[in-house]
mmCIF file of C-alpha atoms in Angstrom:
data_model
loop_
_atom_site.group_PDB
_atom_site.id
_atom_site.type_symbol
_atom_site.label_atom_id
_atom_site.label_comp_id
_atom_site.label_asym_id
_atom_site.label_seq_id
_atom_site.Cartn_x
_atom_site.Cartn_y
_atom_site.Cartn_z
ATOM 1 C CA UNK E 93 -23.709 1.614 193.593
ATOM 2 C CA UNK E 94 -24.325 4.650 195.903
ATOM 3 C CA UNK E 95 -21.826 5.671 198.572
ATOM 4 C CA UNK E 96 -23.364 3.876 201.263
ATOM 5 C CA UNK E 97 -23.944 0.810 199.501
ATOM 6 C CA UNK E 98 -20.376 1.065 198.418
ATOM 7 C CA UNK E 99 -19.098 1.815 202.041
ATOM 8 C CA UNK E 100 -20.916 -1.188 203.439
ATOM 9 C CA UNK E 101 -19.912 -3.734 201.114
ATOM 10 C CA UNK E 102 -16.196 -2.581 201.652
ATOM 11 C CA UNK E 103 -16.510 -2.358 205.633
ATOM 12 C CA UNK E 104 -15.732 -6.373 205.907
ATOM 13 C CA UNK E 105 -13.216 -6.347 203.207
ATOM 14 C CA UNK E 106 -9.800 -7.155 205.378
ATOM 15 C CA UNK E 107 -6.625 -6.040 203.457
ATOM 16 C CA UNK E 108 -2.920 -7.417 204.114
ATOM 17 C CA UNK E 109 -1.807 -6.511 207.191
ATOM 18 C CA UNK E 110 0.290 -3.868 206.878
ATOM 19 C CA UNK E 111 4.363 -4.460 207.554
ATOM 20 C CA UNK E 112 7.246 -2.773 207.920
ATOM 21 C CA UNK E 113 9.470 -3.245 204.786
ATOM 22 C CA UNK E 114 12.799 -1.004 203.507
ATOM 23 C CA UNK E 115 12.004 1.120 206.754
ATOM 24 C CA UNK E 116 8.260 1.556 206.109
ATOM 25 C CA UNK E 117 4.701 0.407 205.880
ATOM 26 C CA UNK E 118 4.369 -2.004 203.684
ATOM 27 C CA UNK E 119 1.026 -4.514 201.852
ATOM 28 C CA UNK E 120 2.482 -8.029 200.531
ATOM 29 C CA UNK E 121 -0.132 -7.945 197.573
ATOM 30 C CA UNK E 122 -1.420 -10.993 196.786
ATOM 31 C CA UNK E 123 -1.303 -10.878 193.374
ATOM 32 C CA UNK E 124 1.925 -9.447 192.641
ATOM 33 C CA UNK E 125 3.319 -11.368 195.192
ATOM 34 C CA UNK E 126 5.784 -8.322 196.141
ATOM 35 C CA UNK E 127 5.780 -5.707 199.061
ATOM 36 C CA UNK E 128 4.322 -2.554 198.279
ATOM 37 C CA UNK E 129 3.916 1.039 199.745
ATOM 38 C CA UNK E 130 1.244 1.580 201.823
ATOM 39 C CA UNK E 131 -0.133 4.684 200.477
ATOM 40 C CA UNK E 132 -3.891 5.594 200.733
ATOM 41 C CA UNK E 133 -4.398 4.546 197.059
ATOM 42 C CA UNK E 134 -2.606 1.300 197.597
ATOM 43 C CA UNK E 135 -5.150 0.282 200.315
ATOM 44 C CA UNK E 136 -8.123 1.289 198.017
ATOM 45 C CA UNK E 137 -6.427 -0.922 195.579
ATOM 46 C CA UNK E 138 -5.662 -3.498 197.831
ATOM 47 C CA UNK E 139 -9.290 -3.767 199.506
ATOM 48 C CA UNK E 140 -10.640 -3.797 195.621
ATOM 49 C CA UNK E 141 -8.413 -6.617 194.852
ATOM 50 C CA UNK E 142 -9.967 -8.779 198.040
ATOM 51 C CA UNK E 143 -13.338 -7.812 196.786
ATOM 52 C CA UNK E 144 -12.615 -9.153 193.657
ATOM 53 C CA UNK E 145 -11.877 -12.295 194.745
ATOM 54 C CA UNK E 146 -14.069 -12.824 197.897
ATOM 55 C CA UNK E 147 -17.293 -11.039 196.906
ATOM 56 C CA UNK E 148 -17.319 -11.618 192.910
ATOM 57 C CA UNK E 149 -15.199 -14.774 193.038
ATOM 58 C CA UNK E 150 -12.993 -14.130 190.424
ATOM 59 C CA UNK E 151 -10.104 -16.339 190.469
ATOM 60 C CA UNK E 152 -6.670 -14.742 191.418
ATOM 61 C CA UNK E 153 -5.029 -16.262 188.325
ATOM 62 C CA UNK E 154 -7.692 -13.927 186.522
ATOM 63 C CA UNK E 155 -6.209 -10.632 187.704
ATOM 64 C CA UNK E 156 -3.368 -8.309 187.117
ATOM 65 C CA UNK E 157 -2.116 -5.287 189.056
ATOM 66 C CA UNK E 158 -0.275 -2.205 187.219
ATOM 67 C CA UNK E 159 -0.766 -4.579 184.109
ATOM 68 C CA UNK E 160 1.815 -2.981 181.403
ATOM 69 C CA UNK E 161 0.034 -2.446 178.289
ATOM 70 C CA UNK E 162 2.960 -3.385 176.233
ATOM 71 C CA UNK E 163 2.174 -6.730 177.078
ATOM 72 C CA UNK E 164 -0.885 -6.706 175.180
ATOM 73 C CA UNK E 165 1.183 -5.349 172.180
ATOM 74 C CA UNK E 166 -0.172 -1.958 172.732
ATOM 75 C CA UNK E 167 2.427 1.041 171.933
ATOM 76 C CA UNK E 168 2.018 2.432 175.165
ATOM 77 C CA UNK E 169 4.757 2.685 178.685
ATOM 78 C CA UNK E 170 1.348 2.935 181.073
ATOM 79 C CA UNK E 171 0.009 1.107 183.236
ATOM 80 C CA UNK E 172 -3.401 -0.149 183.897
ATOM 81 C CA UNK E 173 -4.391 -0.248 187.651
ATOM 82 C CA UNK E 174 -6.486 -3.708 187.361
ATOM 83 C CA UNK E 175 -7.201 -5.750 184.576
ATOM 84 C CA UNK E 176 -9.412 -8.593 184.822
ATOM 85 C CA UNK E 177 -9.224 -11.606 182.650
ATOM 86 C CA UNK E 178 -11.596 -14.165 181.148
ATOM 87 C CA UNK E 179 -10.102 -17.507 179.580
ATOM 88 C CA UNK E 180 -12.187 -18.926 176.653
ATOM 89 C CA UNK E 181 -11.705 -22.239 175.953
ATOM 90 C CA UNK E 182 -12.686 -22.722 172.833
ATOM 91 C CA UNK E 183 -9.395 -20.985 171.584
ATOM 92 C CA UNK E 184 -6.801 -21.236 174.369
ATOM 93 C CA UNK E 185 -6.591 -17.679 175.103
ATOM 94 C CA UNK E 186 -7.444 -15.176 177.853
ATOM 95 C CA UNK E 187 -8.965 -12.068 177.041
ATOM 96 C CA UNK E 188 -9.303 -8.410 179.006
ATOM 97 C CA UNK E 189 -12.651 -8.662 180.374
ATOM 98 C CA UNK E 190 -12.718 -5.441 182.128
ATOM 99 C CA UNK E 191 -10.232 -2.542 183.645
ATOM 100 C CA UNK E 192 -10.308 -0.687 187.628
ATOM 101 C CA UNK E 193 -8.977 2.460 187.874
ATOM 102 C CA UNK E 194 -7.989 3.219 191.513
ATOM 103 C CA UNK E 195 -7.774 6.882 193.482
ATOM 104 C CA UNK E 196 -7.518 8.111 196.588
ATOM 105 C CA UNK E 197 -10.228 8.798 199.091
ATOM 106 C CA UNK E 198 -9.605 12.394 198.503
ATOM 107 C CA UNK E 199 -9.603 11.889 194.504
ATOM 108 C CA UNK E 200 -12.824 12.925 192.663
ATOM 109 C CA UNK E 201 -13.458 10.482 190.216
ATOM 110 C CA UNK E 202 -15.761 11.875 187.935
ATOM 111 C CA UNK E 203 -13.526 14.217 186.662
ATOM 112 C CA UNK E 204 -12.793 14.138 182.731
ATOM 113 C CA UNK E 205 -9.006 13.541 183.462
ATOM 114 C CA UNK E 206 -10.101 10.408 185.200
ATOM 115 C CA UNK E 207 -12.213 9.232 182.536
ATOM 116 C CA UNK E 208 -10.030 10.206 179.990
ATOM 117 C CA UNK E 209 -7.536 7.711 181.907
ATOM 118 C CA UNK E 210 -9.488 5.145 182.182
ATOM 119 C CA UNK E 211 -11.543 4.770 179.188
ATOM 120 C CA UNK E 212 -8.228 5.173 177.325
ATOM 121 C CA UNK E 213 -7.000 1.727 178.786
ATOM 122 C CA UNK E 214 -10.484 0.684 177.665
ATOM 123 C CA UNK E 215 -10.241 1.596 173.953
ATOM 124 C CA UNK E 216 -6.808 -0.312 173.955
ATOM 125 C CA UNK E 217 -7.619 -2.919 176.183
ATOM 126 C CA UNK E 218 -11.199 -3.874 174.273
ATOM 127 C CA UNK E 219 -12.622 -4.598 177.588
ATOM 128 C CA UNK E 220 -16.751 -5.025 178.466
ATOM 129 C CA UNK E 221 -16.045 -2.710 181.662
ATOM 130 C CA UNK E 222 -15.164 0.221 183.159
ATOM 131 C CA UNK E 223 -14.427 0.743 186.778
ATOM 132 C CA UNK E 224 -13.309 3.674 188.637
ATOM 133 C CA UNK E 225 -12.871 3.740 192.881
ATOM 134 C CA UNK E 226 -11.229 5.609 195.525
ATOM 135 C CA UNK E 227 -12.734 3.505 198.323
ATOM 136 C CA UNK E 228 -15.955 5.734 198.939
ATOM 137 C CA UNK E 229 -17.487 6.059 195.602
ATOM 138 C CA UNK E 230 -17.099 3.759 192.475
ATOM 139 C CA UNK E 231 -18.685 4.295 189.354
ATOM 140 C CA UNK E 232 -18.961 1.126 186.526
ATOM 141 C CA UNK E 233 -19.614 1.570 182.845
ATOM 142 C CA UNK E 234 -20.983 -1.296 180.362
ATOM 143 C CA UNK E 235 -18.190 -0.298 177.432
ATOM 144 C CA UNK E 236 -17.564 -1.290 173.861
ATOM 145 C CA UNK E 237 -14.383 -0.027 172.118
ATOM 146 C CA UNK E 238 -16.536 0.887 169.069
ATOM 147 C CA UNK E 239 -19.651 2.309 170.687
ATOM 148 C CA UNK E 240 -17.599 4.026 173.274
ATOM 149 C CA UNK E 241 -19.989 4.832 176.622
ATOM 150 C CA UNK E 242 -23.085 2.640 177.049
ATOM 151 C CA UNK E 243 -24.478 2.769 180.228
ATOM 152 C CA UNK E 244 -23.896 2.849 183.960
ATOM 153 C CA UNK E 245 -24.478 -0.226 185.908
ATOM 154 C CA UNK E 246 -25.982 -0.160 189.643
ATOM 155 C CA UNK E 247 -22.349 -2.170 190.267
ATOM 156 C CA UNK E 248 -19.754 -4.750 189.128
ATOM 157 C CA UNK E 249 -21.864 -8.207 189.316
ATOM 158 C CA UNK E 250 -20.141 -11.638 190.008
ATOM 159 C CA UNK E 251 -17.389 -12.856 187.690
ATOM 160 C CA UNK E 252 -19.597 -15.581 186.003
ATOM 161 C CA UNK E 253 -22.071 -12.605 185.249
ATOM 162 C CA UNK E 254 -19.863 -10.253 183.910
ATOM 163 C CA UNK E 255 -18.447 -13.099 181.398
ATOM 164 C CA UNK E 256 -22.577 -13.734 180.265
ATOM 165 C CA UNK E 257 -23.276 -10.006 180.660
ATOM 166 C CA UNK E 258 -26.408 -10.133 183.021
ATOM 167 C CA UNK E 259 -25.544 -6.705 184.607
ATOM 168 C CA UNK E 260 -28.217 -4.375 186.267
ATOM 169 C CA UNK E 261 -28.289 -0.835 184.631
ATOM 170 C CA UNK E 262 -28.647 2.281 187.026
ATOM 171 C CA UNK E 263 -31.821 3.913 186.794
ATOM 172 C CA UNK E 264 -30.487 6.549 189.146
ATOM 173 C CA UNK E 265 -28.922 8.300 185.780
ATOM 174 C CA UNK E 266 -32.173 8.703 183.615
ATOM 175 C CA UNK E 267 -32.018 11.711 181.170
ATOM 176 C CA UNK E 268 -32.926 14.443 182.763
ATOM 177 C CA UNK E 269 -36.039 16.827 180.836
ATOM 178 C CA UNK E 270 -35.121 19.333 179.139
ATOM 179 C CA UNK E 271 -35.645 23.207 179.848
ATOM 180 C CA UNK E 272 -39.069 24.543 178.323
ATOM 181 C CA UNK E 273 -38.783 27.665 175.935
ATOM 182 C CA UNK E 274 -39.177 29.749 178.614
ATOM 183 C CA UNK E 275 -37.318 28.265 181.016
ATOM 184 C CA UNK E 276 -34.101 29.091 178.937
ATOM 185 C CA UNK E 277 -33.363 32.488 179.561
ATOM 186 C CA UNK E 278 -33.591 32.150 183.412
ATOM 187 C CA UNK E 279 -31.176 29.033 182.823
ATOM 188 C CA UNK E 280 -28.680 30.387 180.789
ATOM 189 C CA UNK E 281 -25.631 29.970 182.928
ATOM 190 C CA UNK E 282 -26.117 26.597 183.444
ATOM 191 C CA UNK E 283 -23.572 25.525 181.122
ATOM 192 C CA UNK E 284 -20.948 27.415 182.758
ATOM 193 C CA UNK E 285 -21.416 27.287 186.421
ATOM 194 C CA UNK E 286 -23.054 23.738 186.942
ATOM 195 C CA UNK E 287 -21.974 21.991 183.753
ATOM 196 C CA UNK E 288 -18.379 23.548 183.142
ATOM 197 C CA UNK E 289 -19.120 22.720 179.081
ATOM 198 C CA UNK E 290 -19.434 26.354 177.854
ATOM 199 C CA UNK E 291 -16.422 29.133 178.958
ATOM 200 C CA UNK E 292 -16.782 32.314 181.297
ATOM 201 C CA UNK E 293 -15.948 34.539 177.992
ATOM 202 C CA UNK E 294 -18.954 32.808 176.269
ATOM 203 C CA UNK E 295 -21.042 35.820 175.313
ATOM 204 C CA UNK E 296 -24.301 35.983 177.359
ATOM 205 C CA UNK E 297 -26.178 37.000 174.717
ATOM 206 C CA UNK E 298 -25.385 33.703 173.134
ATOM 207 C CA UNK E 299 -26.079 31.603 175.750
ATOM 208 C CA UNK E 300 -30.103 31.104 175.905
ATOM 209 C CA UNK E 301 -29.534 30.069 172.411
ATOM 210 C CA UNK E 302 -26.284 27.403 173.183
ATOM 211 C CA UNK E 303 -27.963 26.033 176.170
ATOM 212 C CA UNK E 304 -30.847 24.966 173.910
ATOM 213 C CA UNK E 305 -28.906 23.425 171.126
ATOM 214 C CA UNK E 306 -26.556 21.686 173.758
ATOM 215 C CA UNK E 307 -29.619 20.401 174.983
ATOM 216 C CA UNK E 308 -30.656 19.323 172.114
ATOM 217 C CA UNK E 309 -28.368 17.547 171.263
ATOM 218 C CA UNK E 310 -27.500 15.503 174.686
ATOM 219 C CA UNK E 311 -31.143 14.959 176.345
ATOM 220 C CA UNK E 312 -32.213 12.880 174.506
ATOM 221 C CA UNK E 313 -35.660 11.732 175.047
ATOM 222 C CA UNK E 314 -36.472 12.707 171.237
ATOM 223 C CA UNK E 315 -35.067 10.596 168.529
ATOM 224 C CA UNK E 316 -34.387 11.786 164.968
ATOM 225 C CA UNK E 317 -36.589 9.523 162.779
ATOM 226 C CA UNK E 318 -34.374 6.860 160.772
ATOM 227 C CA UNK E 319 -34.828 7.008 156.748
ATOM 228 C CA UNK E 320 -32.984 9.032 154.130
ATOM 229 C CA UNK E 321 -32.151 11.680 153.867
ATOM 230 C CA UNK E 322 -30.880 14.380 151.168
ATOM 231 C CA UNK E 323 -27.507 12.982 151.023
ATOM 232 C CA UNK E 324 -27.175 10.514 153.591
ATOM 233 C CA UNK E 325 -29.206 7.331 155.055
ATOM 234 C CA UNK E 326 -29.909 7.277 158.955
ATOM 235 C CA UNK E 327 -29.828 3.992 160.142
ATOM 236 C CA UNK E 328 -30.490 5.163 164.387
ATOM 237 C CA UNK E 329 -30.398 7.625 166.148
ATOM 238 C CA UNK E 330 -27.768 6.227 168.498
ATOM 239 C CA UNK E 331 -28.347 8.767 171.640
ATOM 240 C CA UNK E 332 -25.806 9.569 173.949
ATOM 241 C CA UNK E 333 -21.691 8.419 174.197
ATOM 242 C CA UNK E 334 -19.368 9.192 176.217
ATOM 243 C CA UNK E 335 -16.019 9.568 173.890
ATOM 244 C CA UNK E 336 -12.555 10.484 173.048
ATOM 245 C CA UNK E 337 -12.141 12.044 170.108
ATOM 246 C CA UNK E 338 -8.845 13.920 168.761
ATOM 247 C CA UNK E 339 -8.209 16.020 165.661
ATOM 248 C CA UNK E 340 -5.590 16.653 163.646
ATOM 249 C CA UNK E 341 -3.417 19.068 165.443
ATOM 250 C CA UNK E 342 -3.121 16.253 167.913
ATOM 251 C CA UNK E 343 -5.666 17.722 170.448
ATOM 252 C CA UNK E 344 -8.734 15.251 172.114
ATOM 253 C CA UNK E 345 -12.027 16.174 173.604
ATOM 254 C CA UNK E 346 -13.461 13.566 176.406
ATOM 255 C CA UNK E 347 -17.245 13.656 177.022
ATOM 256 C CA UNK E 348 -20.978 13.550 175.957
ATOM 257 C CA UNK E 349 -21.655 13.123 172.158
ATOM 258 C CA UNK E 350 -24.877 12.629 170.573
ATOM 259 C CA UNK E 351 -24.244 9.786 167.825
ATOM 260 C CA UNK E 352 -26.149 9.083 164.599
ATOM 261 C CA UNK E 353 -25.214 5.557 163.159
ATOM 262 C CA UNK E 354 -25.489 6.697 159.203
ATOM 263 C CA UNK E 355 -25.112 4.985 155.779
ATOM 264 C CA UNK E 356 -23.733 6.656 152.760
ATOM 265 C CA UNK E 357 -22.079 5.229 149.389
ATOM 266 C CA UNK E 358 -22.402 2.064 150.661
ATOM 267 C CA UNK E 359 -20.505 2.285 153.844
ATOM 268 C CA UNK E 360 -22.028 2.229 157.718
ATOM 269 C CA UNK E 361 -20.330 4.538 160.046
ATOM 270 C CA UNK E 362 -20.475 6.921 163.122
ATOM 271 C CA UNK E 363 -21.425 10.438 163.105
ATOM 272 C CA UNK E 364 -20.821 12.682 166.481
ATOM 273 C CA UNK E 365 -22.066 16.129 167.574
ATOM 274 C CA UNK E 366 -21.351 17.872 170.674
ATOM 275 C CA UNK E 367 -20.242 21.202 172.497
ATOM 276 C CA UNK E 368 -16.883 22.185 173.576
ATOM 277 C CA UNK E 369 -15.086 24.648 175.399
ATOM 278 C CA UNK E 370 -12.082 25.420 173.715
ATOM 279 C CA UNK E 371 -9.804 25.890 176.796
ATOM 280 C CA UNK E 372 -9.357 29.896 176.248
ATOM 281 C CA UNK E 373 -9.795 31.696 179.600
ATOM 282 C CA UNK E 374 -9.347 35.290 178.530
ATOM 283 C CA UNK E 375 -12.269 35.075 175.653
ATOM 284 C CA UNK E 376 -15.455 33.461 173.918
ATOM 285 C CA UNK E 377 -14.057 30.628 172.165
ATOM 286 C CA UNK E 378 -16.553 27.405 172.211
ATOM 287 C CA UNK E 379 -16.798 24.962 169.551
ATOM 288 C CA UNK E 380 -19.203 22.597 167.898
ATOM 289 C CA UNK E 381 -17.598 19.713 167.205
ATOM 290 C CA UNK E 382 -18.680 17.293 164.042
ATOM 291 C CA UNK E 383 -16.530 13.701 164.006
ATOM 292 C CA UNK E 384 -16.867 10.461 162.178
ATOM 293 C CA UNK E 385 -15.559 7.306 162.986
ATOM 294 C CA UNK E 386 -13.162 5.761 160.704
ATOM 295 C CA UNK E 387 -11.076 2.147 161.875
ATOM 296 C CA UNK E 388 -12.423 1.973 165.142
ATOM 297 C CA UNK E 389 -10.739 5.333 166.154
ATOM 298 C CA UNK E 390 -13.069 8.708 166.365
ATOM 299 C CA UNK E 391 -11.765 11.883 164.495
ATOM 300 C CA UNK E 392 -12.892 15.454 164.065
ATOM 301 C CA UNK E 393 -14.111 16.181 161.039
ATOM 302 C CA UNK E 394 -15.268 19.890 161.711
ATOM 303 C CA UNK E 395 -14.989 22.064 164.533
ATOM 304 C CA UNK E 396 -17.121 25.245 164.015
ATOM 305 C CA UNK E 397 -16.318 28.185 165.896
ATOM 306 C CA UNK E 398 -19.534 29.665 168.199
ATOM 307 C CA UNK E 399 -18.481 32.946 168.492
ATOM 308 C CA UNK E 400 -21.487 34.712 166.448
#
């Protein structure tokens, strides 16, 4: 949902009026049934929360605020903004059906610390969605747990619709083409000063050639064809995710991977290829970054230095 669109549908939205509590201002929120500060994110979060339940009509029994993931027997003190729940009735219980990060007005929320944040209460929550506000922008991801990123939806439909899934995809975020041959040269720096995934060090003599793999690798219109292959079987060429993946030193990289859904010995599994940064700011130290899947949890298998 664009800005505007966003703005609008918010502009009727009334939050609790604001009180003075313990010597300041003060929400009562509605779900938590308790006073709260009223800080600028707490009135994004508060407006979200009446949006909820007046414009997608989801029932107030069917949402949690600062929902402690311990509860969901997750090894984990944080806190997930909003969580909201779907009861199925064929087996008694209520399931995560989707989490809200909120921000600030002044918070940008495409950053990769946001996303990091958020998708991580996704992986443990195993929710269908992904929302992320700060009460002039919001951003909403179709998720899996598994398949990590799927797609970005023009907003968060009705309740009813997220439980059956019939969600409208953004066409705004079609892959963008790819720069000709000799477009690359003239477009080298892109990856540094528009796309932050390559360093400052990176060696510009290097980067006509890492632009084009990166490229590659995440536009991607063209589709490696499925079949076998010397020693393994591709089963898709799965396009682009958006995923956390550590290694074994304990680090994580958040963003764009390509993914190839391959069989071999039997087994069917995840593999993921993308660029890197490696965080050095004094010299050329970019990575590319091979990982597999294994239990549901992504892990780096290789990371190959690009320095020559």
């Amino acid at each position: 949902m664009d800005a505007q669109e966003f703005k609008r549908a918010l502009k009727n939205i009334k939050t609790p009026r604001k009180v003075m509590h313990a010597g300041s201002l003060h929400y009562l929120d509605p779900i938590r049934e308790k006073y709260v500060p009223a800080t600028p994110e707490e009135e994004v979060r508060q407006r979200i929360l009446q949006y909820l339940m007046k414009v997608l009509r989801v029932p107030k029994q069917a949402i949690s605020v600062e929902y402690l993931l311990s509860k969901a027997g997750i090894d984990s003190k944080n806190r997930a903004d909003i969580v909201v729940w779907y009861y199925e009735p064929n087996d008694g219980y209520w399931y995560a059906l989707g989490v809200i990060e909120c921000k600030a007005p002044d918070v940008d929320i495409m950053t990769v610390d946001v996303k990091e944040q958020v998708f991580g209460y996704a992986d443990d929550l195993l929710v269908d969605y992904v929302v992320v506000v700060n009460g002039v922008y919001s951003c909403c991801w179709l998720y899996d747990d598994k398949e990590g990123y799927k797609k970005l939806l023009k907003k968060l439909p009705e309740y009813q619709k997220m439980i059956d899934k019939d969600v409208e995809f953004d066409d705004y975020y079609k892959t963008p083409e790819r720069f000709k041959f000799e477009e690359l040269e003239a477009n080298k720096y892109n990856l540094i000063n528009k796309r932050s995934i390559l360093g400052e060090k990176t060696n510009p003599d290097h980067l006509t050639f890492l632009t084009n793999l990166y490229d590659c690798l995440i536009l991607d219109k063209n589709k490696m064809p499925k079949g076998k292959y010397r020693c393994f079987e591709l089963v898709e060429d799965y396009g682009v995710r958006y995923l956390k993946v550590g290694n074994s030193s304990g680090g994580k990289y958040v963003g764009y991977y390509r993914s190839f859904k391959v069989r071999k010995n039997g087994q069917e599994f995840f593999m993921n290829i993308s660029i890197f940064d490696y965080g050095s700011e004094s010299k050329d130290h970019n990575i590319l970054t091979v990982s597999s899947d294994s239990k549901g949890k992504n892990h780096n298998s290789l990371q190959y230095s690009l320095k020559k």
